[in-house]
Coordinates of C-alpha atoms in Angstrom, one line a residue:
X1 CA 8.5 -139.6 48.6
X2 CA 9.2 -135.7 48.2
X3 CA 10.8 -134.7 45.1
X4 CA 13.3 -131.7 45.1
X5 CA 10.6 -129.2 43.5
X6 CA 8.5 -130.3 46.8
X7 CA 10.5 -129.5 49.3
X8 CA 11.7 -126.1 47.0
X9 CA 8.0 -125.3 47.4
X10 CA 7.7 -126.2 51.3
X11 CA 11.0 -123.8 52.0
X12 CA 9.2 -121.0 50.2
X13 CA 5.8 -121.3 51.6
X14 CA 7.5 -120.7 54.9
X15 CA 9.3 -118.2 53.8
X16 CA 5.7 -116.5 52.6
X17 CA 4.6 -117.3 55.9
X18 CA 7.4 -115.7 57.9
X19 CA 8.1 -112.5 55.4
X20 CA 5.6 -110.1 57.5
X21 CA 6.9 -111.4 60.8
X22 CA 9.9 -109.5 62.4
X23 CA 11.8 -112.8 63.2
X24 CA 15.1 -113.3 62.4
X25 CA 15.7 -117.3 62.0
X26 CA 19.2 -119.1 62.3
X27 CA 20.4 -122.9 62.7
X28 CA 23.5 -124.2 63.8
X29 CA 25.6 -127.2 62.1
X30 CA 27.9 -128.4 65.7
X31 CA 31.0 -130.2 65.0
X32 CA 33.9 -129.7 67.4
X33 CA 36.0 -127.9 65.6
X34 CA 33.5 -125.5 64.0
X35 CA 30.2 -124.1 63.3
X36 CA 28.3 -123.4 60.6
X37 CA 25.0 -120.9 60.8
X38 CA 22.1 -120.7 57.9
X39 CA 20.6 -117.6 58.3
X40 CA 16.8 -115.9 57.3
X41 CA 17.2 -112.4 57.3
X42 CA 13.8 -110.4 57.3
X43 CA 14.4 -108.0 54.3
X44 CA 17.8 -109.6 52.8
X45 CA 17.3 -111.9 50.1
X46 CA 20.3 -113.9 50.8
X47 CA 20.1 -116.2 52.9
X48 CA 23.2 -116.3 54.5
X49 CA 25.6 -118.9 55.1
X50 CA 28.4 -118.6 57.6
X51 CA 31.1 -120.3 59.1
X52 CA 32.7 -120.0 62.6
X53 CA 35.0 -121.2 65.3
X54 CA 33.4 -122.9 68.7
X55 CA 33.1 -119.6 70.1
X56 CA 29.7 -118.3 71.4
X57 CA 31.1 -114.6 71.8
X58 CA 31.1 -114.6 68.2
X59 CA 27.8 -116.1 66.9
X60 CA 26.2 -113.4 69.4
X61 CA 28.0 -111.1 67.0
X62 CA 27.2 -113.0 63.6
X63 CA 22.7 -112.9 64.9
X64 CA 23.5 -109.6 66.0
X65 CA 25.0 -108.2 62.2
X66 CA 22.4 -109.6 60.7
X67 CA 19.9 -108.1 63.0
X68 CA 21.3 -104.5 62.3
X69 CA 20.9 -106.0 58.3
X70 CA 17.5 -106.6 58.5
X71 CA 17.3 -102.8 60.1
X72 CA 18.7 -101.0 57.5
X73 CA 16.5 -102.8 55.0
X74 CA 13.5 -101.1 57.1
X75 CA 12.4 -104.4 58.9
X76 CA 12.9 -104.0 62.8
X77 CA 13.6 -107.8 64.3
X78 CA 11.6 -108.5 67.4
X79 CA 12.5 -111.8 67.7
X80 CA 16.0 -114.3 67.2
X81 CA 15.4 -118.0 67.3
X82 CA 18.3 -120.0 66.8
X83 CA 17.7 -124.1 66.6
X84 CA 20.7 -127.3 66.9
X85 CA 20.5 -130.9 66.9
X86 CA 21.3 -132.1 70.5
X87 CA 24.8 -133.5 70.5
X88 CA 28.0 -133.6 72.1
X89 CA 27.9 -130.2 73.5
X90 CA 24.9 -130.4 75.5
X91 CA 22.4 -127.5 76.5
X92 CA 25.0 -125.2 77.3
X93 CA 24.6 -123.8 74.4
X94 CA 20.4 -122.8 74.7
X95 CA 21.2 -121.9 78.4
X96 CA 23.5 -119.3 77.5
X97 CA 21.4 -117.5 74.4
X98 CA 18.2 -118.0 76.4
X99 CA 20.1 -115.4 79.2
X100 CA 20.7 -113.4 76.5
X101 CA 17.4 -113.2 75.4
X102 CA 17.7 -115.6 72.4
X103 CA 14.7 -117.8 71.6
X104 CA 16.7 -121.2 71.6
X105 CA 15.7 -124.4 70.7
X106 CA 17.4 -128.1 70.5
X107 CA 16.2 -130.3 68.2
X108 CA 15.9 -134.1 68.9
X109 CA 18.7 -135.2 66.0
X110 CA 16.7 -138.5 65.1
X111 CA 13.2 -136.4 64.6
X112 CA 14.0 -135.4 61.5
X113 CA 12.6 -137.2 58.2
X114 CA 15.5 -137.5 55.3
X115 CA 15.0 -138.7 52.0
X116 CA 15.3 -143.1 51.5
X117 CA 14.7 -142.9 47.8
X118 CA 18.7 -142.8 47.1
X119 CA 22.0 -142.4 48.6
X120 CA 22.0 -139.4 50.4
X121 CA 24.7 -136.8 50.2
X122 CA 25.7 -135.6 53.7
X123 CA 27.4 -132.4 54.0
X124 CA 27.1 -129.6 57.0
X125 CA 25.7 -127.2 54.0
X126 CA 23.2 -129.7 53.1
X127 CA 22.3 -130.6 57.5
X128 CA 22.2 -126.8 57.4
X129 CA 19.4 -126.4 54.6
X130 CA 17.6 -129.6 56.1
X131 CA 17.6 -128.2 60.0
X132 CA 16.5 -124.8 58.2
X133 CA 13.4 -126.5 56.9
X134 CA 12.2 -128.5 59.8
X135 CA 12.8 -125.6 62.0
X136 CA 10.5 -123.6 60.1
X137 CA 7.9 -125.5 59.7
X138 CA 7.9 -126.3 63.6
X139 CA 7.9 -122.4 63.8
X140 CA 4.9 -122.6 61.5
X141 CA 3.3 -124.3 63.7
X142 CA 3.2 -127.8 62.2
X143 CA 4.7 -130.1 65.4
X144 CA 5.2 -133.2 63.4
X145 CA 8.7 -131.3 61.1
X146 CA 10.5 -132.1 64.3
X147 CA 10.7 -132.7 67.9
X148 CA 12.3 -130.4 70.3
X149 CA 14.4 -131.8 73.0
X150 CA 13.4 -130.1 76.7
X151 CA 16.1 -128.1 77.9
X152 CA 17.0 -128.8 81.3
X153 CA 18.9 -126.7 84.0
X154 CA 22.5 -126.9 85.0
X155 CA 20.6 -128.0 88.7
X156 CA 18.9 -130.2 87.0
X157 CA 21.7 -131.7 84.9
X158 CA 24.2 -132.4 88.3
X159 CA 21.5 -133.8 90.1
X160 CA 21.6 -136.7 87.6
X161 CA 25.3 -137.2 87.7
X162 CA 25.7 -139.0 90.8
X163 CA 23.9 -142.0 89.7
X164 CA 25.1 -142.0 86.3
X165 CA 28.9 -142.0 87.6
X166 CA 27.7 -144.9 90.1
X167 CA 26.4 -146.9 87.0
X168 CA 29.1 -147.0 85.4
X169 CA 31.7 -147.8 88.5
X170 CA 29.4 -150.2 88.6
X171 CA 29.6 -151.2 85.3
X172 CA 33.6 -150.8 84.9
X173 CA 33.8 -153.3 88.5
X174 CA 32.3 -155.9 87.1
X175 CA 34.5 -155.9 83.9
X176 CA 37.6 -156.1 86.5
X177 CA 36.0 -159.3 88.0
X178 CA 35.1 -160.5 84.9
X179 CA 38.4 -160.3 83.2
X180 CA 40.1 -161.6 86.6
X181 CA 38.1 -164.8 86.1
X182 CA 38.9 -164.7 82.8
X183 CA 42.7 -164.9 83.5
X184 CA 42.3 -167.3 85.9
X185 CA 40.1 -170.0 83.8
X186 CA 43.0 -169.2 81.4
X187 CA 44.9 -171.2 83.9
X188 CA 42.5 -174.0 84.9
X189 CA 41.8 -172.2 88.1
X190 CA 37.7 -172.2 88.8
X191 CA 36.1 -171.2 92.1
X192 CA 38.0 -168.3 93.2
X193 CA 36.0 -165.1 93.8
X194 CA 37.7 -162.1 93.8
X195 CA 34.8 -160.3 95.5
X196 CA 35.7 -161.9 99.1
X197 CA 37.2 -159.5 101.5
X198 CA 40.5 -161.7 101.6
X199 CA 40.9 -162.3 98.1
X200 CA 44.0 -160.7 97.8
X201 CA 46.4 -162.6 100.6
X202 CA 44.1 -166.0 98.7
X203 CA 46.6 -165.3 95.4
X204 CA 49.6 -166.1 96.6
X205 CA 48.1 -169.5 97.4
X206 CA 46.4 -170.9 94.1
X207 CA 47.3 -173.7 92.2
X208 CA 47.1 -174.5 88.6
X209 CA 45.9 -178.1 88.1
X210 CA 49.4 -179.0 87.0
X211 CA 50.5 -177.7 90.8
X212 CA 52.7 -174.9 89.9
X213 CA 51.7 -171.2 91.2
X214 CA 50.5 -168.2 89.4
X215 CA 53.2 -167.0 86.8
X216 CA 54.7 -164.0 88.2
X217 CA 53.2 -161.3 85.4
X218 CA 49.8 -162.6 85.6
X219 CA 50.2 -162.3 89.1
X220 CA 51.1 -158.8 89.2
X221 CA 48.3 -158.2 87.2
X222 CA 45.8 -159.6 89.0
X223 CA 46.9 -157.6 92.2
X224 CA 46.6 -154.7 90.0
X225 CA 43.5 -155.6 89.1
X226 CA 42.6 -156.0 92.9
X227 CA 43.7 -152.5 93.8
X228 CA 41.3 -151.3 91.1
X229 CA 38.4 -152.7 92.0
X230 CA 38.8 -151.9 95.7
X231 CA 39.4 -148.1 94.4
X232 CA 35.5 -148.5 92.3
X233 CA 33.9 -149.8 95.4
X234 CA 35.3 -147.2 98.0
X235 CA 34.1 -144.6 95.2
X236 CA 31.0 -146.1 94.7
X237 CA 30.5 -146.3 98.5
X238 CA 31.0 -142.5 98.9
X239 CA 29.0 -141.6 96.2
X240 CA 25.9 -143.8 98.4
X241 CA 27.4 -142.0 101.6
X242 CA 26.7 -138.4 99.9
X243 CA 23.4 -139.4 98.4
X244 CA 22.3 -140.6 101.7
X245 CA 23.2 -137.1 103.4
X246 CA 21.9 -135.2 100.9
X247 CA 18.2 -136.7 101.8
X248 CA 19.0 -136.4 105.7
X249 CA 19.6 -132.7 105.0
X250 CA 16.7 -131.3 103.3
X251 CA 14.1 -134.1 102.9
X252 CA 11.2 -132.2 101.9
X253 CA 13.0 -131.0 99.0
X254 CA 10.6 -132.2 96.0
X255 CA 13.2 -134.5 94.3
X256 CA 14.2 -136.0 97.3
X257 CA 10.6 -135.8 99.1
X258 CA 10.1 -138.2 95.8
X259 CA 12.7 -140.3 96.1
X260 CA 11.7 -140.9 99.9
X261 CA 8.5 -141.7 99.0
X262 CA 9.1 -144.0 96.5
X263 CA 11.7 -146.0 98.3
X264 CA 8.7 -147.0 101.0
X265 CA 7.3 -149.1 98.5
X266 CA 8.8 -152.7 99.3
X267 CA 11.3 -154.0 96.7
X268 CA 12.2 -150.4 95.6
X269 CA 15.5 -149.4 96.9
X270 CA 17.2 -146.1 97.7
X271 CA 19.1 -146.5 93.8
X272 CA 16.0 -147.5 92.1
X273 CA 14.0 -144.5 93.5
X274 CA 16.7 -141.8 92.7
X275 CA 17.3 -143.0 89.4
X276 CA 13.6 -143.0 88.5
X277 CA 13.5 -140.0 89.8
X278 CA 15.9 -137.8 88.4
X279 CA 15.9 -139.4 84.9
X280 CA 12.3 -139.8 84.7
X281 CA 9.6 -138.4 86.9
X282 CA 10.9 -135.4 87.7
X283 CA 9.8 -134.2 84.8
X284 CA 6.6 -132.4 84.2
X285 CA 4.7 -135.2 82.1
X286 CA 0.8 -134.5 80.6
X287 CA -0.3 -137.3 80.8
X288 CA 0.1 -141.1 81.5
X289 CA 0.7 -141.7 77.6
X290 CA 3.4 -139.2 78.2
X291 CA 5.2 -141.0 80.7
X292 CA 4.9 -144.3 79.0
X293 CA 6.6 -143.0 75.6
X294 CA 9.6 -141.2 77.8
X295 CA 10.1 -144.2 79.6
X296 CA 10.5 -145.9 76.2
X297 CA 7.6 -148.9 77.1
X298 CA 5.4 -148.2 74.1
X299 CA 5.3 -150.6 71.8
X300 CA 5.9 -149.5 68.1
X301 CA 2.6 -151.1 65.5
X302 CA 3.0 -151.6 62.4
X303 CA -0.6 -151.5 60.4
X304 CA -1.1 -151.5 56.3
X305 CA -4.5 -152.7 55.3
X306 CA -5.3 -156.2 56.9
X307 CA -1.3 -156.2 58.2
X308 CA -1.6 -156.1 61.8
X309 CA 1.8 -156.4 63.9
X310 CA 4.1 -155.4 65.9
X311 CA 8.2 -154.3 66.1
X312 CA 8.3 -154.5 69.4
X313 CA 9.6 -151.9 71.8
X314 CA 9.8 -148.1 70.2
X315 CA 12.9 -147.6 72.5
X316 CA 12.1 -143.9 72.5
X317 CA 13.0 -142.0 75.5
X318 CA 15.1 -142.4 78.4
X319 CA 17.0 -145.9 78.3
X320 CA 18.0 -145.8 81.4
X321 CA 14.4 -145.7 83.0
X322 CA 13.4 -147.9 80.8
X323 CA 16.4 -151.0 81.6
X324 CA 15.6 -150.0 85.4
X325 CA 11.8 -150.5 85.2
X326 CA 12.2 -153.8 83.3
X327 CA 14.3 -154.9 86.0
X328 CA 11.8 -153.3 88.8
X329 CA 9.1 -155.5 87.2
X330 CA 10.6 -158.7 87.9
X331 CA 11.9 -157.9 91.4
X332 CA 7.9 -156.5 91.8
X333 CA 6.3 -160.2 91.2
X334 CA 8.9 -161.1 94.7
X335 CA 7.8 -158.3 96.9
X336 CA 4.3 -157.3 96.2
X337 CA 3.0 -161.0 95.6
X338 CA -0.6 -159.5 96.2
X339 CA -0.8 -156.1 94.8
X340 CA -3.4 -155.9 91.6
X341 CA -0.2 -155.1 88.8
X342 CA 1.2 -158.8 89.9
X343 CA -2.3 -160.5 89.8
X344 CA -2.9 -159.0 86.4
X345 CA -0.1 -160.3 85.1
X346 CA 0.1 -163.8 86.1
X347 CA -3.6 -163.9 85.3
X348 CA -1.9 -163.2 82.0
X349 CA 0.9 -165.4 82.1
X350 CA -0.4 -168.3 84.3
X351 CA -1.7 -170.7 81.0
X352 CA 0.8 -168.7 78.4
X353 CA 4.5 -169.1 80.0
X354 CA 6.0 -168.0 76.6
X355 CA 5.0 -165.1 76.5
X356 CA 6.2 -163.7 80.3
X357 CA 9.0 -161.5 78.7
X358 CA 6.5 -159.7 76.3
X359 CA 4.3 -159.0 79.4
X360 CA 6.5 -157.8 81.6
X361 CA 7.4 -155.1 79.9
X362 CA 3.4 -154.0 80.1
X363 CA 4.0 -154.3 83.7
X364 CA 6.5 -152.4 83.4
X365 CA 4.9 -149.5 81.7
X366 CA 1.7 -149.7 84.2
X367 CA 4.2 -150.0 87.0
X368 CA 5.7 -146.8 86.3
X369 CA 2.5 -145.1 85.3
X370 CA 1.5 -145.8 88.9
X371 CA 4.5 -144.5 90.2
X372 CA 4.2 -141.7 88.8
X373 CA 0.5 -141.1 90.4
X374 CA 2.2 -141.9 93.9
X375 CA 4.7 -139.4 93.6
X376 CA 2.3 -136.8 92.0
X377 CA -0.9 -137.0 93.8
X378 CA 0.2 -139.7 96.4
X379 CA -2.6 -142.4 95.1
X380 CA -1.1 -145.9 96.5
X381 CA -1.1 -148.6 93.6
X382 CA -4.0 -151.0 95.2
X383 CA -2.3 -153.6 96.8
X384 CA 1.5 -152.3 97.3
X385 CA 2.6 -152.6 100.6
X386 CA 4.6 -149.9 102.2
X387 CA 7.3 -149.5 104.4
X388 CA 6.5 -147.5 107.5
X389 CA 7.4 -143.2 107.0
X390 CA 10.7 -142.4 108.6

């Protein structure tokens, strides 16, 4: 563990490091009603410390005082790089510096090593000093102080909102039939799916076992519950509707040339393919490895010695690529009975039943590693069968 006189020492070798460069250095401590910047001027010994409201106008004004300080103390500033944890706010943020020539960065929040050897104190100074030290060293050139989070484009950031919004319609439709059956077990009613197309005109009708109708405000708020869900569906339908036209009208657009693709592969649908897509391998990945730690299917080892073990899932990533490719997996042993990835794993699996839920999720990972090859260099996984090109 670090001792205060360590990281003392650390914060000034950077400083030694970055005192000939002409870079001026600030971080920003986000909350939503205010901001706080730590500054490293070139030529100011102070390191200033400064506090503003959520307005971007003024912290171009706050980099640009401090540049004209570092002027008049005879160092000329080539360079501004200004780092934040990702949050609430977004990218917005690095967009809008980056246009103004700004080197911006945004730095993955949960990257960043604290202290374990005692309560910690937690203020915005203290973040400040602490995102002021891993940004440095990551400007030194040492990768492993923190991890910077890719900023995406406003393009890219809508085309992922569709599906997103249809999860959770998704998500808050199901709660409404939940709690409807809910309030109906309530009252020893069983059976009744609110699903069916005449569910509605069916209320009226029910029975509790005693023989007496539906009480008049549970009624009510079952029909309002009714109206809801047929609101969700018709909005989740015209968000399919739109998606649908959008790959009619330019399909050789590369997400949606992707998404095409991908949905030829039997037991991938149309949702599957754009969600993959937009969340995951759209992306420009290095390498296979690469892909497998965003989709968060890396497994997470813990080794000591002769200790040999592991947590389980490192859950780093993008979740929702990851619940979507757990749940591809399993539909993939249906559909593709005789491709290679669904012999390898009941080859696995065949004398060892317990252990199907560990292994899927390595067919998981190898499942989306070849996916990735079909939409990047167009290599069929051996054995996947394809729907014929429309």
């Amino acid at each position: 563990m670090e001792c205060p006189m360590q990281k003392l020492n650390d914060l000034s070798r950077s400083l030694t490091v970055l005192k000939g460069d002409s870079t001026l250095i600030a971080v920003i401590e986000m909350s939503q009603s205010s901001w706080l910047i730590a500054g490293i001027v070139p030529g100011v010994e102070r390191q200033p410390l400064k506090k503003l409201a959520v307005d971007e106008s003024a912290l171009l004004k706050l980099l640009n005082r401090w540049r004209e300080e570092a002027e008049k103390a005879g160092r000329g500033i080539e360079r501004i790089a200004v780092a934040f944890e990702a949050g609430r706010d977004g990218f917005w943020l690095a967009r809008w510096l980056r246009a103004r020539d700004i080197e911006a960065h945004v730095i993955h929040a949960s990257s960043i090593a604290v202290s374990r050897e005692h309560r910690r104190a937690k203020t915005d100074r203290l973040d400040t000093e602490l995102l002021k030290r891993a940004f440095l060293g990551w400007l030194r050139g040492e990768r492993d102080h923190c991890k910077m989070v890719a900023v995406p484009t406003i393009e890219d950031e809508d085309a992922k909102r569709p599906n997103r919004e249809r999860e959770n319609l998704v998500g808050e439709q199901n709660r409404i039939v939940n709690r409807m059956k809910a309030t109906l077990s309530r009252l020893g009613i069983r059976g009744f799916n609110p699903k069916l197309k005449k569910a509605t005109d069916r209320l009226q009708g029910l029975r509790t076992p005693e023989g007496e109708p539906i009480p008049f405000n549970t009624l009510t708020e079952l029909r309002r519950d009714m109206v809801r869900r047929l609101l969700l569906r018709e909005q989740i339908r015209q968000i399919e509707d739109a998606r649908l036209e959008r790959l009619e009208q330019a399909p050789g657009d590369g997400p949606h040339a992707m998404v095409r693709l991908l949905a030829r592969v039997i037991g991938v649908g149309i949702e599957t393919a754009d969600m993959l897509v937009q969340e995951v391998l759209s992306r420009n990945m290095r390498d296979r490895r690469a892909v497998a730690r965003y989709g968060g299917l890396t497994g997470s080892p813990d080794e000591s010695g002769t200790k040999r073990r592991e947590k389980g899932l490192a859950r780093s990533g993008n979740a929702r690529g990851r619940r979507g490719m757990i749940q591809l997996a399993w539909r993939f042993l249906l559909f593709q009975k005789d491709s290679s990835l669904v012999k390898w794993f009941r080859a696995r699996t065949e004398n060892a039943r317990g252990n199907r839920k560990t292994m899927i999720v390595a067919l998981a990972r190898k499942l989306l590693i070849a996916l990735w090859r079909l939409v990047r260099e167009g290599v069929v996984p051996d054995g996947v069968v394809l729907r014929p090109a429309q």
